[in-house]
JSON list of C-alpha atoms in Angstrom, two decimals:
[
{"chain": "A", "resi": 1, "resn": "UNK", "atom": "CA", "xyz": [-13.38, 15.35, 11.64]},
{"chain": "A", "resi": 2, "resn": "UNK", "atom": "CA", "xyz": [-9.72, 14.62, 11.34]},
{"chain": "A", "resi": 3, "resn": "UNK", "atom": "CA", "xyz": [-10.04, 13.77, 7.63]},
{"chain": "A", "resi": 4, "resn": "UNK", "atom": "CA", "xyz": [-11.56, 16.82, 7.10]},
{"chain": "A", "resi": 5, "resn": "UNK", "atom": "CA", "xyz": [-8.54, 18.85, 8.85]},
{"chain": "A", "resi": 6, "resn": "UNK", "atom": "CA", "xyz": [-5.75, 16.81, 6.67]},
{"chain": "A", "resi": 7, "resn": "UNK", "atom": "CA", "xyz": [-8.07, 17.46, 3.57]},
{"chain": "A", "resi": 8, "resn": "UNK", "atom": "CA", "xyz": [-7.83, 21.55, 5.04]},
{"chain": "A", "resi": 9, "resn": "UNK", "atom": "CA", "xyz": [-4.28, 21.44, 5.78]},
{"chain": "A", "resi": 10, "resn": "UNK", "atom": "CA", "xyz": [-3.40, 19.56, 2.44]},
{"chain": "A", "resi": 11, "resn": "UNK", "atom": "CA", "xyz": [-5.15, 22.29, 0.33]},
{"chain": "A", "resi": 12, "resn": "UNK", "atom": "CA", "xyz": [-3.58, 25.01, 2.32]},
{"chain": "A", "resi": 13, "resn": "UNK", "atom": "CA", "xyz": [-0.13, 23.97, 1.91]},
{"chain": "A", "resi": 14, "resn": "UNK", "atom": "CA", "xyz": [-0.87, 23.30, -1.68]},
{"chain": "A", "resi": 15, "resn": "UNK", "atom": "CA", "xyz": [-1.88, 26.74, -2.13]},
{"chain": "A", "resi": 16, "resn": "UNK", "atom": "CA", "xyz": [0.85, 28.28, 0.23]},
{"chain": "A", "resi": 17, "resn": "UNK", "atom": "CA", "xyz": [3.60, 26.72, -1.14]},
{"chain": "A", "resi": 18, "resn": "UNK", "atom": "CA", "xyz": [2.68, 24.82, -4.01]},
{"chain": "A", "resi": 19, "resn": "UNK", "atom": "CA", "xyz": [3.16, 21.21, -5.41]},
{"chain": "A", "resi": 20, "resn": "UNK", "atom": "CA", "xyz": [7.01, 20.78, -4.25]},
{"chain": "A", "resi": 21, "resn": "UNK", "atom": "CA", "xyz": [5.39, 21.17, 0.03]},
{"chain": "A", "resi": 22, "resn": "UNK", "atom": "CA", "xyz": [2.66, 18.85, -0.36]},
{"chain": "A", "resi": 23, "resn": "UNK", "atom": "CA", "xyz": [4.96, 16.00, -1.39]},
{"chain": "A", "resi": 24, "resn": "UNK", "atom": "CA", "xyz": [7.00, 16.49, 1.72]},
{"chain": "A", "resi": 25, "resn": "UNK", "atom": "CA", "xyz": [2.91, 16.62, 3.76]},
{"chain": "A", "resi": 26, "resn": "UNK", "atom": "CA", "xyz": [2.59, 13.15, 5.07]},
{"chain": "A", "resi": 27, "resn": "UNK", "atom": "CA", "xyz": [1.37, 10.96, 8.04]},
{"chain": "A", "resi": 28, "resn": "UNK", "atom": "CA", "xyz": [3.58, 9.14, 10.85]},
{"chain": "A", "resi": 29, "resn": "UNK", "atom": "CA", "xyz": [3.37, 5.40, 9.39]},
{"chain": "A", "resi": 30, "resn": "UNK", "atom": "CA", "xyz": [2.96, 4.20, 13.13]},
{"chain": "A", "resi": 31, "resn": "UNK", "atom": "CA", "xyz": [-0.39, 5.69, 13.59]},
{"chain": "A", "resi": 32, "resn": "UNK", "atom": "CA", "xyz": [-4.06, 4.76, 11.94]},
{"chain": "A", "resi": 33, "resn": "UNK", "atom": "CA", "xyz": [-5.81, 7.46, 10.47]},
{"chain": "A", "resi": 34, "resn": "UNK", "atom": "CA", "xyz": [-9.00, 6.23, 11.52]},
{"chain": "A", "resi": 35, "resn": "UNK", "atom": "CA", "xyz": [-8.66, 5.65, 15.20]},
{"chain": "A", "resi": 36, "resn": "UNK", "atom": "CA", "xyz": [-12.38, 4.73, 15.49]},
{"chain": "A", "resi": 37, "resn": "UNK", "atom": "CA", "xyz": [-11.59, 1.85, 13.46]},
{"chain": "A", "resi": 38, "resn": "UNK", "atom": "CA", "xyz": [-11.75, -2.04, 15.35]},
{"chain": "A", "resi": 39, "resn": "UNK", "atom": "CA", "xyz": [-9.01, -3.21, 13.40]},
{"chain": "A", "resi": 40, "resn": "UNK", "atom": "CA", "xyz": [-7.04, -0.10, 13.71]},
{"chain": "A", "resi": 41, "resn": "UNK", "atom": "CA", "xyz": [-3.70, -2.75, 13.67]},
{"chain": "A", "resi": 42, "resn": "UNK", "atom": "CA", "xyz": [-4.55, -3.69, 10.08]},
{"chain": "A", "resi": 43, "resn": "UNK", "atom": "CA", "xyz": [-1.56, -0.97, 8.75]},
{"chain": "A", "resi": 44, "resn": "UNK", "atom": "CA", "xyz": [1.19, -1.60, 11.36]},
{"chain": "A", "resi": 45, "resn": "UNK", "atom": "CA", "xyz": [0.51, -5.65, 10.62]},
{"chain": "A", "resi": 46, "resn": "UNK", "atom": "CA", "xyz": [1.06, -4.60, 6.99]},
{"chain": "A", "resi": 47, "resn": "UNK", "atom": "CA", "xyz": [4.16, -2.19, 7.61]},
{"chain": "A", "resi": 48, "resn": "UNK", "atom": "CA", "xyz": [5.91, -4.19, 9.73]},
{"chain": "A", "resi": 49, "resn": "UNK", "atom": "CA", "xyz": [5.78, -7.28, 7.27]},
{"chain": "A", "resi": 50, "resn": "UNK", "atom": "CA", "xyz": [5.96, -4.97, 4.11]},
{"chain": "A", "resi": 51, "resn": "UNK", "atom": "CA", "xyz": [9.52, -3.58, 6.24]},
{"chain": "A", "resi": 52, "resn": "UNK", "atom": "CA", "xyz": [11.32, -6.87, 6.41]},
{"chain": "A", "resi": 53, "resn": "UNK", "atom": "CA", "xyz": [11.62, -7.04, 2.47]},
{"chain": "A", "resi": 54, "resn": "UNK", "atom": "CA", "xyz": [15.00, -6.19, 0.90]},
{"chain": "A", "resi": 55, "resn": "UNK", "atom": "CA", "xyz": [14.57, -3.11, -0.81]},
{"chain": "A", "resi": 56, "resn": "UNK", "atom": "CA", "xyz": [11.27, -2.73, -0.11]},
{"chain": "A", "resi": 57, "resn": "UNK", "atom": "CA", "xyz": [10.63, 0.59, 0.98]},
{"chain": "A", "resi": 58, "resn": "UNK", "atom": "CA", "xyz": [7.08, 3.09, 1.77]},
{"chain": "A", "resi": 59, "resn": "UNK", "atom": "CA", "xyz": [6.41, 6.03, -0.09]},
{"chain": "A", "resi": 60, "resn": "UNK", "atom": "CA", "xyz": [3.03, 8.43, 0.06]},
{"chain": "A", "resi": 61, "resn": "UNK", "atom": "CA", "xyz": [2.68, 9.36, -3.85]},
{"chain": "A", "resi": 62, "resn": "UNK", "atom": "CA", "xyz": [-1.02, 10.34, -3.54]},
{"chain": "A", "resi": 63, "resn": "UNK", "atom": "CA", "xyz": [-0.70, 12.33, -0.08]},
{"chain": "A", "resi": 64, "resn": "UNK", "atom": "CA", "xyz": [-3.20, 12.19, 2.68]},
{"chain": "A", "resi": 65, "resn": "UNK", "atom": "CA", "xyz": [-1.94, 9.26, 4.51]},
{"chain": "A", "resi": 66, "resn": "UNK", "atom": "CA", "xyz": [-1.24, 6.39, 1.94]},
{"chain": "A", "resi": 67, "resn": "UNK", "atom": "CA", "xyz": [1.36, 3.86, 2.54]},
{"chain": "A", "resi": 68, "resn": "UNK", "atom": "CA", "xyz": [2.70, 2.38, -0.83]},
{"chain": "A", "resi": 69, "resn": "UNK", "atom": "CA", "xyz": [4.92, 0.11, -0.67]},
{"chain": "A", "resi": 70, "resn": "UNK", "atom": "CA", "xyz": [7.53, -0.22, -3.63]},
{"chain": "A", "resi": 71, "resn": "UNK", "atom": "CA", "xyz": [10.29, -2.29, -4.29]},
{"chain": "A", "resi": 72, "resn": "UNK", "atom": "CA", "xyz": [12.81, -0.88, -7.03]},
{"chain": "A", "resi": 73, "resn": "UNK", "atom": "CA", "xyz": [10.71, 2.12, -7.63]},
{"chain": "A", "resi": 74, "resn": "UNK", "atom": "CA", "xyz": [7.26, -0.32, -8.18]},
{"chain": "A", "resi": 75, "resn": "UNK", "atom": "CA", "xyz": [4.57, -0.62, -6.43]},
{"chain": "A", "resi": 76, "resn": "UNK", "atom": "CA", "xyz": [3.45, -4.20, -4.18]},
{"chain": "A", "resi": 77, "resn": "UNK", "atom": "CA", "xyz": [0.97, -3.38, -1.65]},
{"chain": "A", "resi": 78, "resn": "UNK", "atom": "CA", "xyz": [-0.93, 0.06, -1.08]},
{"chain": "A", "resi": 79, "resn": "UNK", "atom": "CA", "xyz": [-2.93, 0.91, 2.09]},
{"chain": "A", "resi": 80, "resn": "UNK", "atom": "CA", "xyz": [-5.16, 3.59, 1.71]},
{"chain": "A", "resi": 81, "resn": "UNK", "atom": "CA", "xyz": [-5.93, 6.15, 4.06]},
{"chain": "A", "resi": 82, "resn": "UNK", "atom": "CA", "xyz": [-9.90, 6.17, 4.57]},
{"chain": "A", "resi": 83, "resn": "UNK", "atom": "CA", "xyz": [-10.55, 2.87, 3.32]},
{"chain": "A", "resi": 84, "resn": "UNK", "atom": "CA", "xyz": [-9.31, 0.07, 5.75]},
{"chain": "A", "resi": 85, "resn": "UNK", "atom": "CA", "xyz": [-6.51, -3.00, 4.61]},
{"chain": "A", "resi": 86, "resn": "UNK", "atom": "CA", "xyz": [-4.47, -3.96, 1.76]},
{"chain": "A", "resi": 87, "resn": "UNK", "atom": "CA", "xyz": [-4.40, -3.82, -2.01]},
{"chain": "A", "resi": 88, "resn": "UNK", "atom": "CA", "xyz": [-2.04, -6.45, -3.68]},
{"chain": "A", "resi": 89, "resn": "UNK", "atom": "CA", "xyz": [-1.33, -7.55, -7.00]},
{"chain": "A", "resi": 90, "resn": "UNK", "atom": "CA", "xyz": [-1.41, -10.97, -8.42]},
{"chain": "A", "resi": 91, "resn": "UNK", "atom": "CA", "xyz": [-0.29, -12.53, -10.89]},
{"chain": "A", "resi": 92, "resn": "UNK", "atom": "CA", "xyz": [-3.06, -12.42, -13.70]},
{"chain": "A", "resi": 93, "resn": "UNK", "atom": "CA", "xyz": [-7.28, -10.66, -13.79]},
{"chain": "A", "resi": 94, "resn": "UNK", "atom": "CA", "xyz": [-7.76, -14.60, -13.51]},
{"chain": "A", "resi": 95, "resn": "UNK", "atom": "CA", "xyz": [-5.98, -15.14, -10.22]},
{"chain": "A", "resi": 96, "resn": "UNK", "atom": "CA", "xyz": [-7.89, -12.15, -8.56]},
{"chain": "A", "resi": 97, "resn": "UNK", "atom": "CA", "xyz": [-10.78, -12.56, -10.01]},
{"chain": "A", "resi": 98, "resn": "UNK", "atom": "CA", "xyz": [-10.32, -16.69, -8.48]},
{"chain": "A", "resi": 99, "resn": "UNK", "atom": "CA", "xyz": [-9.47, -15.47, -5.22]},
{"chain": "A", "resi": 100, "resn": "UNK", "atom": "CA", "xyz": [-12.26, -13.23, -4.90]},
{"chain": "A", "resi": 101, "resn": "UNK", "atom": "CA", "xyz": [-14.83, -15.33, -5.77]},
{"chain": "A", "resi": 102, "resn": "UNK", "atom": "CA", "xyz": [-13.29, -17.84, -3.56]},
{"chain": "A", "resi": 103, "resn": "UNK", "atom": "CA", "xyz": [-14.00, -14.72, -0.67]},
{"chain": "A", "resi": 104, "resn": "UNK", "atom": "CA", "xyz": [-10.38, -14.06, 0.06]},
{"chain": "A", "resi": 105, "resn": "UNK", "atom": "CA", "xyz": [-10.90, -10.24, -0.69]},
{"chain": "A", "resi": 106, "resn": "UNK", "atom": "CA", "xyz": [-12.09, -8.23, -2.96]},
{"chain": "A", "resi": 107, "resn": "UNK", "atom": "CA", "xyz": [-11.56, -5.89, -6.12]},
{"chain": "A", "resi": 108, "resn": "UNK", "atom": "CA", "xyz": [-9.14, -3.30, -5.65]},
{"chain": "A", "resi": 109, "resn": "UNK", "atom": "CA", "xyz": [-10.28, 0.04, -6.02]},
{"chain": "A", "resi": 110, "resn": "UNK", "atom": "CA", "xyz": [-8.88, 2.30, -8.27]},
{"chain": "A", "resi": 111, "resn": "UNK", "atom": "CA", "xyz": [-6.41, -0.59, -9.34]},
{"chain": "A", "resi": 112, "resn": "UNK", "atom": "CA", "xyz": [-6.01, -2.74, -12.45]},
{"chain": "A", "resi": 113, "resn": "UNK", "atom": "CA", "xyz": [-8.10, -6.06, -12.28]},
{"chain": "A", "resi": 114, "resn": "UNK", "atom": "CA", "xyz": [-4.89, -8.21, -11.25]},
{"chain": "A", "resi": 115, "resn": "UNK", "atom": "CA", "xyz": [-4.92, -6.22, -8.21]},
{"chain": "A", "resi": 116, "resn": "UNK", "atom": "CA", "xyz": [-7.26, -7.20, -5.04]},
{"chain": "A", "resi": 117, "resn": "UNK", "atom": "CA", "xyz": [-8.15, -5.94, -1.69]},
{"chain": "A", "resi": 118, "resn": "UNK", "atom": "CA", "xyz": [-7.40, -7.87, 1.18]},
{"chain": "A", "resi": 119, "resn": "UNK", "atom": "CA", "xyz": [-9.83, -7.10, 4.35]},
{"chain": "A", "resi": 120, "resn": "UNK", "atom": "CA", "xyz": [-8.85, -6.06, 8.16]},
{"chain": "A", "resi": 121, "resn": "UNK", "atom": "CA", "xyz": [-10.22, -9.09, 9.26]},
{"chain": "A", "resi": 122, "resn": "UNK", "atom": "CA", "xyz": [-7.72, -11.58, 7.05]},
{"chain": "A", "resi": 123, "resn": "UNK", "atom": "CA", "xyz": [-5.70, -13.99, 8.74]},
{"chain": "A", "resi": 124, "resn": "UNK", "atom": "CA", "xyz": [-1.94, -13.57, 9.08]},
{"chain": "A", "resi": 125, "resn": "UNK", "atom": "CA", "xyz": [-1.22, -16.29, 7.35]},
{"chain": "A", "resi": 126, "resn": "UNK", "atom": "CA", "xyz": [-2.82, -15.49, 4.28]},
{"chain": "A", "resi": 127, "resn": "UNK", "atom": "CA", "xyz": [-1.79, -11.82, 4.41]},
{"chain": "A", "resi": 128, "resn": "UNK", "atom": "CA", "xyz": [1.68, -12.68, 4.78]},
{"chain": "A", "resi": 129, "resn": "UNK", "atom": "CA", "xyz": [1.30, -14.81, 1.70]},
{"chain": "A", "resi": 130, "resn": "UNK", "atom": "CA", "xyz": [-0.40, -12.28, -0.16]},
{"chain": "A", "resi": 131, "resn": "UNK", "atom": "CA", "xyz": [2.29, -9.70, 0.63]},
{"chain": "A", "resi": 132, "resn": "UNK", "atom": "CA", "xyz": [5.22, -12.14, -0.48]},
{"chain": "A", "resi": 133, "resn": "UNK", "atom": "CA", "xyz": [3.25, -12.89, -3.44]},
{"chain": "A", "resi": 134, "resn": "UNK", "atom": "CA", "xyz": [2.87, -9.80, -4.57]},
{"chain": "A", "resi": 135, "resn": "UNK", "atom": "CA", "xyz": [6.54, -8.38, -3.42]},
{"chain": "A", "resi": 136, "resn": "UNK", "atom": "CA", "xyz": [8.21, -11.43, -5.48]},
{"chain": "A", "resi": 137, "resn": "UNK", "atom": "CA", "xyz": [6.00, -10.77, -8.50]},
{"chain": "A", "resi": 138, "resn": "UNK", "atom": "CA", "xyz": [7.17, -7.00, -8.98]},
{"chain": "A", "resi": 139, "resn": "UNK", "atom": "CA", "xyz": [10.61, -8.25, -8.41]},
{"chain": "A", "resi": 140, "resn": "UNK", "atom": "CA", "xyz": [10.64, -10.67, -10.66]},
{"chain": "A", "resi": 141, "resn": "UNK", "atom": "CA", "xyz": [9.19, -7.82, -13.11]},
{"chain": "A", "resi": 142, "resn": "UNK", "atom": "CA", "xyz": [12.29, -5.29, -12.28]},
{"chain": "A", "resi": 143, "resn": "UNK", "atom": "CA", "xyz": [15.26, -5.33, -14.88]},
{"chain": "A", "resi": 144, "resn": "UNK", "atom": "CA", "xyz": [18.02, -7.46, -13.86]},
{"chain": "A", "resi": 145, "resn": "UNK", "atom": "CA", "xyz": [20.31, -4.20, -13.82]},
{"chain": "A", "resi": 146, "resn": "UNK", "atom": "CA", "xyz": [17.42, -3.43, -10.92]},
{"chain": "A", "resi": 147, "resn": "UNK", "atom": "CA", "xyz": [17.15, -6.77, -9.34]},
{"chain": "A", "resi": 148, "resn": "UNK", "atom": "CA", "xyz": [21.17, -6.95, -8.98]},
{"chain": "A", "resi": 149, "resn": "UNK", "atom": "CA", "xyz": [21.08, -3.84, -7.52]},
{"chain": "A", "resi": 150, "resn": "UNK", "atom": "CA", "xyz": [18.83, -4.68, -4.64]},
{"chain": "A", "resi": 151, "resn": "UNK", "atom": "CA", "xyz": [19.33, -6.71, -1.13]},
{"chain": "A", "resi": 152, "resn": "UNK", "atom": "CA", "xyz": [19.20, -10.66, -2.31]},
{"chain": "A", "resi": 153, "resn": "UNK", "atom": "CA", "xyz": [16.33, -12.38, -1.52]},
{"chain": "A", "resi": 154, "resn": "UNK", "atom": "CA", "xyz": [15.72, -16.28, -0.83]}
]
């Protein structure tokens, strides 16, 4: 039911006020938007380790309660707002496609094959790994113009 109002309230707006108010339409990071949910800690586990990155910083591009998390305007990590945990990317389609055989997570949806989908259910360890992974591979990626710009990082 509450997806349903968000999908009403998002078209609304849209309508209302066009494309320029629906950017500004998003979800307090702090809360799950499926409270039903067991694992309903999966996105504050991932925002409060996504936070403690220099530079890293959330955005909602999509709307609807995403939290993508970008460092120097690209994108690390993504949690979506139906589906439930992480998307990160990896190095290469072979490292994901490794790790998922190996039953570490999955394939990411709507992401390129380097990306995967870590689960709820993960263990800390190995999502905090993933996550620093991922954050030190777009950084590495950023122009050094970019990289200077942003907080060092060990």
């Amino acid at each position: 039911m509450q997806q349903v109002m968000l999908l009403w309230l998002f078209i609304r707006r849209h309508l209302a006020f066009g494309r320029a108010a629906v950017q500004h339409f998003q979800l307090p990071l702090d809360r799950p938007v499926r409270p039903d949910h067991p694992a309903t800690m999966s996105r504050a586990r991932v925002n409060t380790i996504c936070a403690a990155f220099p530079g890293a910083e959330v955005s909602d591009p999509w709307g609807g309660g995403h939290d993508a998390w970008k460092v120097g305007g690209k994108m690390f990590a993504s949690v979506g707002a139906i589906q439930t945990g992480v998307s990160v990317k990896t190095d290469s389609v072979e490292t994901a496609q490794m790790l998922i055989d190996a039953g570490v997570g999955t394939k990411a949806p709507y992401f390129h094959r380097s990306w995967m989908h870590l689960p709820d259910d993960c263990a800390e360890d190995e999502l905090r790994h993933r996550l620093d992974s991922s954050y030190r591979l777009i950084r590495k990626s950023l122009t050094k113009r970019v990289q200077d710009s942003l907080p060092p990082f060990p």
